[in-house]
Amino acid sequence: MEKKILVAVIMFSAGLAFADCPSADLTGDCRVDFNDFAVMAAQWMDVGVPTDPCNLVWVDINDPGVPGHEGFNGYMSKYETTNAQYCEFLNAAKASGDITFDGNFIKGASGSNGGADYVGEIYYYLAGTGINLNGATDGGAARINWTGSLFTVDSGFGNHPVTYVSWYGATAFCNYYGWRLPTYWDWQAVADYNGSYTYGCGTSINNSIANYYNSTHPYGTTVVGSFGTYGYGVCDMAGNVWEWTSSCYYAGCDYGYRVLRGGSWNYTGNICTVSGRLNYCRPYHSISYAGFRACR
């Protein structure tokens, strides 16, 4: 009788010894308590709200606005859209028939995806060579390629911001996934934080906290997020690449000019203010120093 009880105790103990800890245990003590919730909360605060597709990282923002401009209440992508993310979109849009080729130009087509298309308009320029300026060789060059069956990204450039993407191409990306481009004021509300920021990186700017003229990076652009997180928890709202907005320069979109914000790797710091803007780009322009971020 004693032997049977001993065997039962050993078997029961062995079961406990090899049981998996709860999946929500983040502190390694094999139980879920307030310490684990604290870790979860810290992670949410640090990285925002991740969501697929394209692995965009979203930051939840409720900005009431300041005198002179409206606020923003919603999610803004923490980073500028990368080459890898835009490449994923192009592959999806190719499969759904929402893009087509015209030489090295990728253009819109009316495919099976429900998002609004810009049929026949330029989305992306595969052959963008970049410019030699500000210490860069082929700075801001297009890094996405077509192999004949698949879009790919040059090695090492997946996390650089996409360039040579037009306003049509940026907007089509957002439409494809049910997002949108920020308006002129959406962008500024996030960039100026509580109204105190002069630049998207704070009250001042220098080459250690933003990628702009005299940063002299060999490729022009830098990996998104390389210069830190500011304000509401977003990156690169000063420099790296100009960012397309949904807003027109002229009322009624006369002449078609769209507003870009934030400055870029080849523009001086005084242009990278939260109120600075680039006004002379038409929606089909695809250039070496313009990209975008999404919101929803």
Short mmCIF file of C-alpha atoms in Angstrom, two decimals:
data_model
loop_
_atom_site.label_atom_id
_atom_site.label_comp_id
_atom_site.label_asym_id
_atom_site.label_seq_id
_atom_site.Cartn_x
_atom_site.Cartn_y
_atom_site.Cartn_z
CA MET A 1 0.00 0.00 0.00
CA GLU A 2 2.83 2.41 0.92
CA LYS A 3 4.60 1.66 -2.39
CA LYS A 4 1.46 2.48 -4.39
CA ILE A 5 1.07 5.83 -2.61
CA LEU A 6 4.76 6.67 -3.20
CA VAL A 7 4.47 5.91 -6.91
CA ALA A 8 1.37 8.12 -7.18
CA VAL A 9 3.16 11.01 -5.45
CA ILE A 10 6.15 10.69 -7.79
CA MET A 11 3.93 10.67 -10.88
CA PHE A 12 1.93 13.68 -9.67
CA SER A 13 5.12 15.61 -8.84
CA ALA A 14 6.62 14.80 -12.21
CA GLY A 15 3.50 16.19 -13.87
CA LEU A 16 3.97 19.48 -12.02
CA ALA A 17 7.68 19.63 -12.75
CA PHE A 18 7.18 19.45 -16.50
CA ALA A 19 4.02 21.61 -16.81
CA ASP A 20 4.39 24.68 -19.05
CA CYS A 21 4.31 28.11 -17.39
CA PRO A 22 1.39 30.36 -18.42
CA SER A 23 1.99 32.07 -21.75
CA ALA A 24 1.29 35.46 -20.13
CA ASP A 25 4.15 34.95 -17.66
CA LEU A 26 6.69 37.56 -18.75
CA THR A 27 8.83 37.72 -15.60
CA GLY A 28 9.85 34.06 -15.44
CA ASP A 29 8.27 33.13 -12.08
CA CYS A 30 5.72 30.76 -13.66
CA ARG A 31 2.73 32.78 -12.53
CA VAL A 32 0.75 35.73 -13.89
CA ASP A 33 0.56 38.73 -11.56
CA PHE A 34 0.75 42.52 -11.59
CA ASN A 35 4.46 42.41 -12.42
CA ASP A 36 3.60 40.74 -15.73
CA PHE A 37 0.93 43.33 -16.47
CA ALA A 38 3.49 46.07 -15.79
CA VAL A 39 5.80 44.55 -18.41
CA MET A 40 2.93 44.40 -20.92
CA ALA A 41 2.03 48.02 -20.26
CA ALA A 42 5.63 49.14 -20.71
CA GLN A 43 5.83 47.32 -24.04
CA TRP A 44 2.60 48.93 -25.24
CA MET A 45 3.89 52.39 -24.30
CA ASP A 46 7.20 51.76 -26.03
CA VAL A 47 6.18 50.27 -29.36
CA GLY A 48 2.62 51.39 -29.89
CA VAL A 49 0.05 49.02 -31.32
CA PRO A 50 1.48 46.61 -33.91
CA THR A 51 -0.80 45.45 -36.67
CA ASP A 52 -0.55 43.55 -39.93
CA PRO A 53 -0.27 43.67 -42.86
CA CYS A 54 3.10 45.25 -43.62
CA ASN A 55 4.06 45.25 -39.93
CA LEU A 56 3.35 48.93 -39.43
CA VAL A 57 3.71 50.05 -35.81
CA TRP A 58 0.90 52.39 -34.75
CA VAL A 59 0.93 55.00 -32.02
CA ASP A 60 -2.39 55.92 -30.43
CA ILE A 61 -2.60 59.73 -30.26
CA ASN A 62 -5.20 62.07 -28.86
CA ASP A 63 -3.97 65.60 -29.56
CA PRO A 64 -6.53 68.34 -28.85
CA GLY A 65 -4.77 70.88 -31.07
CA VAL A 66 -3.41 74.30 -30.21
CA PRO A 67 -4.57 77.80 -31.14
CA GLY A 68 -4.13 78.14 -34.89
CA HIS A 69 -4.60 74.54 -35.94
CA GLU A 70 -6.72 71.49 -35.26
CA GLY A 71 -5.61 68.37 -33.42
CA PHE A 72 -5.42 64.69 -34.30
CA ASN A 73 -7.26 61.79 -32.70
CA GLY A 74 -6.34 58.39 -34.07
CA TYR A 75 -3.37 56.20 -34.92
CA MET A 76 -0.25 57.46 -36.68
CA SER A 77 2.47 55.12 -37.91
CA LYS A 78 5.51 55.41 -35.67
CA TYR A 79 7.92 55.20 -38.60
CA GLU A 80 8.07 56.39 -42.17
CA THR A 81 6.94 53.65 -44.53
CA THR A 82 9.92 51.49 -45.44
CA ASN A 83 11.11 49.89 -48.65
CA ALA A 84 10.22 46.46 -47.24
CA GLN A 85 6.68 47.56 -46.41
CA TYR A 86 6.12 49.16 -49.80
CA CYS A 87 7.60 46.11 -51.51
CA GLU A 88 5.07 43.93 -49.68
CA PHE A 89 2.29 46.17 -50.94
CA LEU A 90 3.57 45.99 -54.53
CA ASN A 91 3.65 42.20 -54.43
CA ALA A 92 0.12 42.09 -53.03
CA ALA A 93 -1.11 44.65 -55.56
CA LYS A 94 0.53 42.73 -58.42
CA ALA A 95 -1.27 39.56 -57.31
CA SER A 96 -4.62 41.37 -57.05
CA GLY A 97 -4.19 43.17 -60.37
CA ASP A 98 -4.05 46.64 -58.80
CA ILE A 99 -0.78 47.70 -60.46
CA THR A 100 0.72 47.38 -63.90
CA PHE A 101 4.05 48.14 -65.59
CA ASP A 102 5.00 50.91 -67.98
CA GLY A 103 8.72 50.40 -68.45
CA ASN A 104 10.29 51.24 -65.10
CA PHE A 105 7.16 52.97 -63.89
CA ILE A 106 4.70 51.08 -61.70
CA LYS A 107 1.21 52.43 -62.37
CA GLY A 108 -2.21 51.96 -60.90
CA ALA A 109 -4.76 49.49 -62.25
CA SER A 110 -8.27 48.44 -61.33
CA GLY A 111 -7.86 45.09 -59.63
CA SER A 112 -9.76 43.00 -57.10
CA ASN A 113 -8.75 44.95 -53.99
CA GLY A 114 -11.54 47.16 -52.69
CA GLY A 115 -9.35 50.20 -52.02
CA ALA A 116 -9.56 53.17 -54.38
CA ASP A 117 -7.18 52.97 -57.37
CA TYR A 118 -5.55 55.62 -59.56
CA VAL A 119 -5.68 53.80 -62.87
CA GLY A 120 -2.82 54.72 -65.18
CA GLU A 121 -1.14 57.04 -62.67
CA ILE A 122 2.49 56.61 -61.57
CA TYR A 123 2.91 54.90 -58.20
CA TYR A 124 6.64 54.10 -58.12
CA TYR A 125 9.76 54.54 -60.27
CA LEU A 126 11.99 51.47 -60.25
CA ALA A 127 14.94 53.18 -61.94
CA GLY A 128 15.31 56.15 -59.59
CA THR A 129 19.07 56.70 -59.38
CA GLY A 130 19.17 59.12 -56.45
CA ILE A 131 21.41 62.18 -56.32
CA ASN A 132 25.02 62.83 -55.37
CA LEU A 133 24.72 65.45 -52.65
CA ASN A 134 25.38 66.10 -48.98
CA GLY A 135 28.05 63.40 -48.73
CA ALA A 136 25.85 60.77 -50.36
CA THR A 137 26.39 58.81 -53.57
CA ASP A 138 23.09 58.02 -55.30
CA GLY A 139 21.39 59.38 -52.20
CA GLY A 140 17.78 58.29 -51.82
CA ALA A 141 17.95 55.91 -54.79
CA ALA A 142 15.05 53.54 -55.49
CA ARG A 143 15.78 50.27 -53.71
CA ILE A 144 12.90 48.09 -54.92
CA ASN A 145 13.42 45.80 -57.93
CA TRP A 146 11.30 43.61 -60.17
CA THR A 147 12.82 40.17 -60.83
CA GLY A 148 10.28 39.18 -63.46
CA SER A 149 8.13 37.35 -60.93
CA LEU A 150 8.56 39.20 -57.64
CA PHE A 151 9.39 42.61 -56.16
CA THR A 152 12.46 42.55 -53.93
CA VAL A 153 14.48 45.10 -51.93
CA ASP A 154 18.21 45.72 -52.18
CA SER A 155 20.07 44.03 -49.33
CA GLY A 156 20.47 46.33 -46.33
CA PHE A 157 17.79 48.81 -47.39
CA GLY A 158 14.62 47.10 -46.21
CA ASN A 159 14.27 49.45 -43.24
CA HIS A 160 15.17 52.65 -45.07
CA PRO A 161 12.20 54.85 -45.95
CA VAL A 162 10.77 54.22 -49.40
CA THR A 163 11.62 56.94 -51.93
CA TYR A 164 10.57 57.47 -55.56
CA VAL A 165 6.99 56.87 -54.46
CA SER A 166 4.45 59.36 -55.77
CA TRP A 167 1.47 60.83 -53.95
CA TYR A 168 -0.69 58.44 -55.97
CA GLY A 169 1.50 55.53 -54.87
CA ALA A 170 1.48 56.58 -51.22
CA THR A 171 -2.28 57.08 -51.21
CA ALA A 172 -2.87 53.77 -53.03
CA PHE A 173 -0.80 51.96 -50.37
CA CYS A 174 -3.01 53.42 -47.65
CA ASN A 175 -6.23 52.74 -49.56
CA TYR A 176 -5.23 49.13 -50.15
CA TYR A 177 -5.22 48.41 -46.41
CA GLY A 178 -8.01 50.75 -45.32
CA TRP A 179 -5.74 53.49 -43.99
CA ARG A 180 -5.11 57.03 -45.24
CA LEU A 181 -2.45 59.70 -45.58
CA PRO A 182 -2.46 62.31 -42.82
CA THR A 183 -3.73 65.77 -43.69
CA TYR A 184 -1.49 68.80 -43.44
CA TRP A 185 -2.86 69.51 -39.95
CA ASP A 186 -2.91 65.87 -38.79
CA TRP A 187 0.79 65.73 -39.48
CA GLN A 188 1.57 69.00 -37.71
CA ALA A 189 -0.54 68.16 -34.65
CA VAL A 190 1.56 65.03 -34.11
CA ALA A 191 4.88 66.64 -35.03
CA ASP A 192 4.57 69.64 -32.71
CA TYR A 193 3.53 67.40 -29.80
CA ASN A 194 1.75 69.67 -27.30
CA GLY A 195 2.47 72.76 -29.37
CA SER A 196 5.89 73.29 -27.84
CA TYR A 197 8.01 71.62 -30.55
CA THR A 198 9.68 73.72 -33.23
CA TYR A 199 10.90 70.57 -34.97
CA GLY A 200 9.61 67.03 -35.01
CA CYS A 201 12.58 66.18 -32.78
CA GLY A 202 11.97 68.87 -30.15
CA THR A 203 12.66 72.55 -29.58
CA SER A 204 15.99 72.46 -31.42
CA ILE A 205 17.68 70.39 -34.10
CA ASN A 206 21.18 69.07 -34.73
CA ASN A 207 22.74 66.31 -36.79
CA SER A 208 22.76 63.86 -33.88
CA ILE A 209 18.95 63.84 -33.54
CA ALA A 210 17.78 64.21 -37.16
CA ASN A 211 18.95 63.32 -40.66
CA TYR A 212 19.16 66.57 -42.61
CA TYR A 213 21.78 68.56 -44.53
CA ASN A 214 25.35 68.03 -43.22
CA SER A 215 24.43 64.66 -41.71
CA THR A 216 26.48 63.22 -44.62
CA HIS A 217 25.17 59.67 -44.59
CA PRO A 218 26.51 57.61 -47.49
CA TYR A 219 23.07 56.60 -48.81
CA GLY A 220 21.25 59.84 -48.05
CA THR A 221 18.41 58.13 -46.16
CA THR A 222 18.95 56.29 -42.90
CA VAL A 223 17.16 53.37 -41.25
CA VAL A 224 13.85 54.61 -39.85
CA GLY A 225 14.00 55.34 -36.14
CA SER A 226 17.79 55.78 -36.10
CA PHE A 227 17.55 59.19 -34.45
CA GLY A 228 15.25 58.36 -31.56
CA THR A 229 11.61 58.73 -30.57
CA TYR A 230 10.03 62.09 -29.80
CA GLY A 231 6.79 63.68 -28.69
CA TYR A 232 3.98 61.14 -28.79
CA GLY A 233 6.40 58.34 -29.61
CA VAL A 234 7.06 58.86 -33.32
CA CYS A 235 10.30 58.99 -35.29
CA ASP A 236 11.82 60.95 -38.18
CA MET A 237 9.23 63.73 -38.33
CA ALA A 238 12.23 66.00 -38.83
CA GLY A 239 14.41 64.99 -41.78
CA ASN A 240 15.15 61.67 -43.48
CA VAL A 241 12.47 62.11 -46.17
CA TRP A 242 9.72 64.62 -46.87
CA GLU A 243 6.33 63.05 -46.18
CA TRP A 244 3.34 63.27 -48.49
CA THR A 245 0.09 64.52 -46.97
CA SER A 246 -3.40 64.31 -48.40
CA SER A 247 -3.70 68.12 -48.47
CA CYS A 248 -3.52 70.33 -51.54
CA TYR A 249 -1.49 73.51 -51.65
CA TYR A 250 -4.21 75.49 -53.42
CA ALA A 251 -7.86 75.44 -52.42
CA GLY A 252 -9.80 73.03 -54.61
CA CYS A 253 -6.51 71.34 -55.60
CA ASP A 254 -5.97 73.83 -58.45
CA TYR A 255 -2.82 72.87 -60.39
CA GLY A 256 -2.65 69.61 -58.41
CA TYR A 257 0.14 70.51 -55.99
CA ARG A 258 0.21 68.42 -52.81
CA VAL A 259 1.84 69.44 -49.52
CA LEU A 260 4.78 67.49 -48.06
CA ARG A 261 6.03 67.99 -44.51
CA GLY A 262 9.10 67.43 -42.35
CA GLY A 263 12.21 68.15 -44.43
CA SER A 264 14.67 65.54 -45.63
CA TRP A 265 18.24 64.33 -45.76
CA ASN A 266 19.22 66.92 -48.39
CA TYR A 267 17.45 69.99 -46.95
CA THR A 268 18.79 72.37 -44.30
CA GLY A 269 17.61 72.28 -40.72
CA ASN A 270 15.63 75.51 -40.88
CA ILE A 271 13.33 73.80 -43.42
CA CYS A 272 12.70 70.81 -41.11
CA THR A 273 10.34 72.70 -38.79
CA VAL A 274 6.88 71.46 -37.87
CA SER A 275 5.42 74.26 -39.98
CA GLY A 276 7.83 73.84 -42.91
CA ARG A 277 6.44 72.44 -46.12
CA LEU A 278 7.26 71.50 -49.68
CA ASN A 279 4.57 72.79 -51.99
CA TYR A 280 5.62 72.34 -55.60
CA CYS A 281 5.22 68.57 -56.05
CA ARG A 282 2.44 67.23 -58.21
CA PRO A 283 0.86 63.90 -57.28
CA TYR A 284 2.70 61.96 -60.00
CA HIS A 285 6.18 63.17 -58.95
CA SER A 286 8.48 60.45 -57.64
CA ILE A 287 11.76 61.75 -56.21
CA SER A 288 14.76 60.74 -54.11
CA TYR A 289 13.79 62.63 -50.98
CA ALA A 290 10.05 62.06 -50.61
CA GLY A 291 8.21 59.25 -48.82
CA PHE A 292 5.27 59.03 -46.44
CA ARG A 293 3.70 57.62 -43.30
CA ALA A 294 0.14 56.37 -42.81
CA CYS A 295 -2.57 57.09 -40.28
CA ARG A 296 -5.98 55.69 -39.40
#
